[in-house]
Amino acid sequence: MRKSSIEYRAVLTPAFRRIGMGGCLLYMAAYMSLSALLTALGQEAWKVCLAFVAGMMLSGPFNAYLGDTYRRKHVFIGALLGMLAAIAGYVYWDGVTSRAVLAAVQGACFGLASAAGVTVSIDITVSGNRTSGNQIYALMNRIGMFAGIVLGCWLYQREGMPAALYLSMAFGLIGVLEAVFVYVPFRAPIGVSVVNLDRFLLLRALLPAFNVLVIAVALGLAVLWLENFLPWYVCALLLVLPLFFVASLVKMFVKLSHHCQRGTGNTTLNLAVDAGWISGMAVAVCMGCGIITAYWALGIMLFALLLLFLVTYPYYRKKRVR
């Protein structure tokens, strides 16, 4: 039996499976609501996306303090409930400005929950298996993200936005129930400052993060453009392809982090993917389904690949510390 297979089996304890499912449902709830909302808003979608990404970035500096001051599982649950409250607000407030404010709240809560989920998944994994744990947890998150995009677009077209929002809240509540039953060993507070970059941004990984963000913009553009021409199940199959690169990306960011920065590296990667993908979807909605959108997606992807091979990969080889 291959060593990696043994590691993966050792990682998948009942607690890890529960927090992994909680993370998957967190992403599914977030992206179901966003994809339905962007489709409904059309040319105004960029305002909601900008607010969501801004919320993620503004809450990020408080990740470490909240995770150090309170139980990390409780931070995950509380932030997920806050995100669901913001999604519920979309049902009752129609104005673009109101929804942009709600999107900022949703983004802030999503960012806090995402970072807390990464930290919990690390805390409940044996030290020698944590890279495998990071890869599995990231894969479960991205499965939730892609499933949410497909379900959100499909349900919006078939039943309308309220149905997509209600189902996204239902998935989120199941995620809360999964996290409630996770046992996390006690961690004594170490006393961090209220605002800091720990569990938020890994500075030595900013170049790879930018590269990932650009790739995610291109993919977000392409998928929402293709959704106008292909059946939803074909789009779902296309979304499976990026999943094959999740493990490699996680390993890259882990190897750029020192021992105590593993969570920060994973959160930096998540921020890059989410900010890029949401921005790409917003641009696709604003530009429409014309051929120019496809050209933009192709051009951005070519730039990202050139950057990866000519700049980012040599940088990674030089700066990796593991």
Coordinates of C-alpha atoms in Angstrom, one line a residue:
M1 CA 0.0 0.0 0.0
R2 CA 1.4 3.4 -0.9
K3 CA 2.5 5.7 1.9
S4 CA 0.1 8.5 0.7
S5 CA -2.9 6.2 0.9
I6 CA -2.0 5.2 4.5
E7 CA -1.6 8.9 5.4
Y8 CA -5.0 9.8 3.9
R9 CA -6.7 7.0 5.8
A10 CA -5.1 8.1 9.0
V11 CA -6.3 11.7 8.5
L12 CA -9.9 10.7 7.9
T13 CA -10.9 10.4 11.6
P14 CA -14.6 11.0 12.5
A15 CA -13.7 14.5 13.7
F16 CA -11.9 15.3 10.5
R17 CA -14.7 14.0 8.4
R18 CA -17.2 16.2 10.3
I19 CA -15.1 19.4 10.0
G20 CA -14.4 18.6 6.4
M21 CA -18.1 18.2 5.6
G22 CA -18.7 21.4 7.6
G23 CA -16.2 23.2 5.4
C24 CA -17.7 21.7 2.2
L25 CA -21.1 22.9 3.2
L26 CA -19.8 26.4 4.1
Y27 CA -18.4 26.8 0.6
M28 CA -21.5 25.3 -1.0
A29 CA -23.8 27.7 0.9
A30 CA -21.6 30.7 0.1
Y31 CA -21.3 30.0 -3.6
M32 CA -24.9 28.9 -4.2
S33 CA -26.1 32.2 -2.9
L34 CA -23.5 34.2 -4.8
S35 CA -24.0 32.5 -8.1
A36 CA -27.8 33.0 -7.9
L37 CA -27.3 36.6 -6.8
L38 CA -24.8 37.5 -9.6
T39 CA -27.1 36.0 -12.2
A40 CA -30.0 38.0 -10.9
L41 CA -28.2 41.4 -10.6
G42 CA -26.6 41.4 -14.1
Q43 CA -24.6 44.6 -14.7
E44 CA -24.8 45.5 -11.0
A45 CA -23.1 42.3 -9.9
W46 CA -19.7 43.8 -9.6
K47 CA -20.8 45.9 -6.6
V48 CA -21.9 42.8 -4.6
C49 CA -18.7 40.9 -5.6
L50 CA -16.5 43.9 -4.6
A51 CA -18.3 44.1 -1.2
F52 CA -17.9 40.3 -0.6
V53 CA -14.2 40.3 -1.4
A54 CA -13.7 43.5 0.7
G55 CA -15.5 41.8 3.6
M56 CA -13.1 38.8 3.4
M57 CA -10.1 41.1 3.4
L58 CA -11.3 43.3 6.2
S59 CA -12.0 40.5 8.6
G60 CA -8.8 38.6 7.8
P61 CA -6.5 40.5 10.2
F62 CA -8.8 39.4 13.1
N63 CA -8.5 35.7 12.3
A64 CA -5.7 34.9 14.7
Y65 CA -7.0 37.0 17.6
L66 CA -10.4 35.4 17.5
G67 CA -8.9 31.9 17.1
D68 CA -6.7 32.5 20.1
T69 CA -9.3 34.2 22.3
Y70 CA -12.2 31.8 21.7
R71 CA -12.5 28.2 20.9
R72 CA -11.8 27.8 17.2
K73 CA -14.7 25.5 16.6
H74 CA -17.0 28.2 18.1
V75 CA -15.5 30.8 15.8
F76 CA -16.3 28.6 12.8
I77 CA -19.9 28.0 13.9
G78 CA -20.6 31.6 14.9
A79 CA -19.1 33.0 11.6
L80 CA -21.1 30.4 9.6
L81 CA -24.3 31.4 11.4
G82 CA -23.5 35.1 10.7
M83 CA -23.1 34.3 7.0
L84 CA -26.4 32.5 6.9
A85 CA -28.1 35.5 8.5
A86 CA -26.6 37.7 5.7
I87 CA -27.9 35.2 3.0
A88 CA -31.4 35.4 4.7
G89 CA -31.2 39.2 4.3
Y90 CA -31.0 38.8 0.5
V91 CA -34.6 37.5 0.5
Y92 CA -36.0 40.6 2.2
W93 CA -33.8 43.4 0.7
D94 CA -33.9 44.0 -3.0
G95 CA -31.8 47.1 -3.5
V96 CA -28.3 46.8 -4.8
T97 CA -26.9 49.0 -2.0
S98 CA -28.6 46.8 0.7
R99 CA -27.4 43.7 -0.9
A100 CA -23.8 45.0 -1.2
V101 CA -23.9 45.7 2.5
L102 CA -25.1 42.2 3.2
A103 CA -22.5 40.8 0.8
A104 CA -19.8 42.6 2.8
V105 CA -21.1 41.0 6.0
Q106 CA -21.3 37.6 4.2
G107 CA -17.8 37.9 3.0
A108 CA -16.4 38.9 6.4
C109 CA -18.2 35.9 8.0
F110 CA -17.1 33.6 5.2
G111 CA -13.5 34.6 5.6
L112 CA -13.6 34.1 9.4
A113 CA -15.3 30.7 9.0
S114 CA -12.9 29.6 6.3
A115 CA -9.8 30.4 8.3
A116 CA -11.2 28.9 11.5
G117 CA -12.1 25.7 9.6
V118 CA -8.5 25.4 8.3
T119 CA -7.2 25.9 11.9
V120 CA -9.6 23.3 13.3
S121 CA -8.7 20.7 10.6
I122 CA -5.0 21.2 11.5
D123 CA -5.6 21.0 15.3
I124 CA -7.3 17.6 15.0
T125 CA -4.7 16.1 12.7
V126 CA -1.5 14.3 13.8
S127 CA 1.5 16.4 13.1
G128 CA 3.1 14.1 10.6
N129 CA -0.1 13.9 8.5
R130 CA -1.0 17.5 8.4
T131 CA 0.0 18.2 4.8
S132 CA -2.2 15.3 3.7
G133 CA -4.9 16.8 5.9
N134 CA -4.5 20.2 4.4
Q135 CA -4.9 18.7 0.9
I136 CA -8.0 16.7 1.8
Y137 CA -9.7 19.6 3.6
A138 CA -8.9 22.0 0.7
L139 CA -10.3 19.5 -1.8
M140 CA -13.6 19.1 0.2
N141 CA -13.9 22.9 0.3
R142 CA -13.5 23.2 -3.5
I143 CA -16.0 20.4 -4.1
G144 CA -18.4 22.5 -2.1
M145 CA -17.6 25.6 -4.1
F146 CA -18.1 24.0 -7.5
A147 CA -21.2 22.2 -6.4
G148 CA -22.6 25.5 -5.1
I149 CA -21.9 27.3 -8.3
V150 CA -23.6 24.7 -10.4
L151 CA -26.6 24.3 -8.1
G152 CA -27.0 28.0 -7.7
C153 CA -27.1 28.7 -11.4
W154 CA -29.3 25.7 -12.1
L155 CA -31.8 26.4 -9.3
Y156 CA -32.0 30.1 -10.1
Q157 CA -32.9 29.4 -13.7
R158 CA -35.4 26.7 -12.7
E159 CA -37.1 28.0 -9.5
G160 CA -35.8 31.6 -9.0
M161 CA -33.5 33.2 -6.5
P162 CA -35.5 32.6 -3.3
A163 CA -35.3 28.8 -3.8
A164 CA -31.5 29.0 -4.3
L165 CA -31.1 31.1 -1.2
Y166 CA -33.3 28.9 1.0
L167 CA -31.4 25.8 -0.1
S168 CA -28.0 27.4 0.5
M169 CA -29.1 28.3 4.1
A170 CA -30.3 24.7 4.6
F171 CA -26.8 23.4 3.5
G172 CA -25.2 25.9 5.8
L173 CA -27.3 24.8 8.8
I174 CA -26.3 21.2 8.1
G175 CA -22.7 22.4 8.2
V176 CA -23.2 23.9 11.6
L177 CA -24.6 20.6 12.9
E178 CA -21.6 18.8 11.6
A179 CA -19.2 21.2 13.3
V180 CA -21.0 21.1 16.6
F181 CA -20.0 17.4 17.2
V182 CA -16.3 17.9 16.4
Y183 CA -14.1 17.5 19.4
V184 CA -11.1 19.9 19.3
P185 CA -8.3 19.5 21.9
F186 CA -7.9 22.5 24.2
R187 CA -5.3 25.0 23.1
A188 CA -4.0 27.5 25.7
P189 CA -4.1 31.1 24.4
I190 CA -0.7 32.5 23.4
G191 CA -1.7 36.1 23.5
V192 CA -1.7 37.6 20.0
S193 CA -2.4 41.2 19.1
V194 CA -6.0 42.1 18.0
V195 CA -4.8 42.9 14.4
N196 CA -2.1 40.9 12.7
L197 CA -1.3 38.9 9.6
D198 CA -1.2 35.5 11.2
R199 CA -3.9 33.1 9.8
F200 CA -4.4 35.7 7.1
L201 CA -1.6 36.5 4.7
L202 CA 1.7 34.7 4.2
L203 CA 4.0 37.5 2.9
R204 CA 6.5 35.2 1.3
A205 CA 3.7 33.6 -0.7
L206 CA 2.2 36.8 -2.1
L207 CA 3.6 36.2 -5.6
P208 CA 2.2 32.6 -5.9
A209 CA -1.1 34.0 -4.4
F210 CA -1.3 36.7 -7.1
N211 CA -0.6 34.0 -9.7
V212 CA -3.4 31.8 -8.3
L213 CA -5.8 34.8 -8.2
V214 CA -5.2 35.5 -11.9
I215 CA -5.8 31.9 -12.8
A216 CA -9.0 31.9 -10.7
V217 CA -10.2 35.1 -12.5
A218 CA -9.8 33.4 -15.8
L219 CA -11.6 30.2 -14.6
G220 CA -14.5 32.3 -13.1
L221 CA -14.9 34.2 -16.4
A222 CA -14.8 31.0 -18.5
V223 CA -17.2 28.9 -16.4
L224 CA -19.9 31.6 -16.2
W225 CA -19.5 32.3 -19.9
L226 CA -19.8 28.6 -20.8
E227 CA -22.9 28.3 -18.5
N228 CA -24.8 30.3 -21.1
F229 CA -24.1 27.8 -23.9
L230 CA -23.7 24.4 -22.2
P231 CA -26.1 22.3 -20.1
W232 CA -25.5 22.6 -16.3
Y233 CA -24.3 19.0 -16.1
V234 CA -21.6 19.7 -18.7
C235 CA -20.4 22.7 -16.7
A236 CA -20.3 20.5 -13.7
L237 CA -18.0 18.1 -15.4
L238 CA -15.7 21.0 -16.5
L239 CA -15.5 22.2 -12.9
V240 CA -14.1 18.8 -11.9
L241 CA -10.9 19.5 -13.8
P242 CA -9.5 22.2 -11.5
L243 CA -9.8 19.8 -8.6
F244 CA -6.9 17.8 -9.9
F245 CA -4.6 20.8 -9.1
V246 CA -5.8 21.5 -5.5
A247 CA -3.3 19.1 -3.8
S248 CA -0.3 20.6 -5.7
L249 CA -1.3 24.2 -4.8
V250 CA -1.7 23.3 -1.2
K251 CA 1.7 21.6 -1.1
M252 CA 3.3 24.7 -2.7
F253 CA 1.9 27.1 -0.1
V254 CA 2.7 24.7 2.8
K255 CA 6.3 24.4 1.6
L256 CA 6.6 28.2 1.5
S257 CA 5.5 28.4 5.2
H258 CA 7.5 27.8 8.3
H259 CA 6.3 25.3 10.9
C260 CA 4.0 27.8 12.7
Q261 CA 2.7 29.3 9.5
R262 CA 0.9 26.3 8.0
G263 CA -2.6 27.8 8.7
T264 CA -1.5 31.1 7.3
G265 CA -0.3 29.6 4.1
N266 CA -3.6 27.7 3.6
T267 CA -5.7 30.8 4.3
T268 CA -3.6 32.8 1.8
L269 CA -4.3 30.2 -0.9
N270 CA -8.0 30.2 -0.1
L271 CA -8.2 34.0 -0.2
A272 CA -6.5 34.1 -3.6
V273 CA -8.8 31.4 -5.1
D274 CA -12.0 32.9 -3.7
A275 CA -11.2 36.5 -4.5
G276 CA -10.1 35.6 -8.0
W277 CA -13.0 33.3 -8.8
I278 CA -15.7 35.7 -7.5
S279 CA -14.1 38.6 -9.4
G280 CA -14.1 36.5 -12.6
M281 CA -17.7 35.6 -12.2
A282 CA -18.6 39.2 -11.7
V283 CA -16.7 40.3 -14.8
A284 CA -18.4 37.6 -16.8
V285 CA -21.9 38.7 -15.7
C286 CA -21.1 42.4 -16.5
M287 CA -19.5 41.6 -19.9
G288 CA -22.3 39.3 -21.0
C289 CA -22.0 36.1 -23.0
G290 CA -20.3 37.5 -26.1
I291 CA -17.2 36.1 -27.7
I292 CA -15.1 39.0 -26.2
T293 CA -15.6 37.4 -22.8
A294 CA -14.1 34.2 -24.0
Y295 CA -11.1 36.1 -25.5
W296 CA -10.6 37.8 -22.2
A297 CA -10.7 34.5 -20.3
L298 CA -8.2 32.9 -22.7
G299 CA -5.8 36.0 -22.6
I300 CA -5.8 36.1 -18.8
M301 CA -5.2 32.4 -18.5
L302 CA -2.2 32.6 -21.0
F303 CA -0.8 35.5 -19.0
A304 CA -1.2 33.5 -15.7
L305 CA 0.5 30.4 -17.2
L306 CA 3.5 32.4 -18.5
L307 CA 3.8 34.1 -15.0
L308 CA 3.6 30.6 -13.4
F309 CA 6.4 29.0 -15.5
L310 CA 8.7 32.0 -15.9
V311 CA 8.4 33.8 -12.5
T312 CA 6.4 32.0 -9.9
Y313 CA 7.8 28.5 -10.1
P314 CA 11.5 29.7 -10.0
Y315 CA 10.5 32.0 -7.0
Y316 CA 9.0 29.0 -5.3
R317 CA 12.0 26.8 -5.8
K318 CA 14.2 29.5 -4.3
K319 CA 12.0 30.5 -1.3
R320 CA 10.6 27.1 -0.2
V321 CA 11.5 26.3 3.4
R322 CA 10.3 22.6 3.7

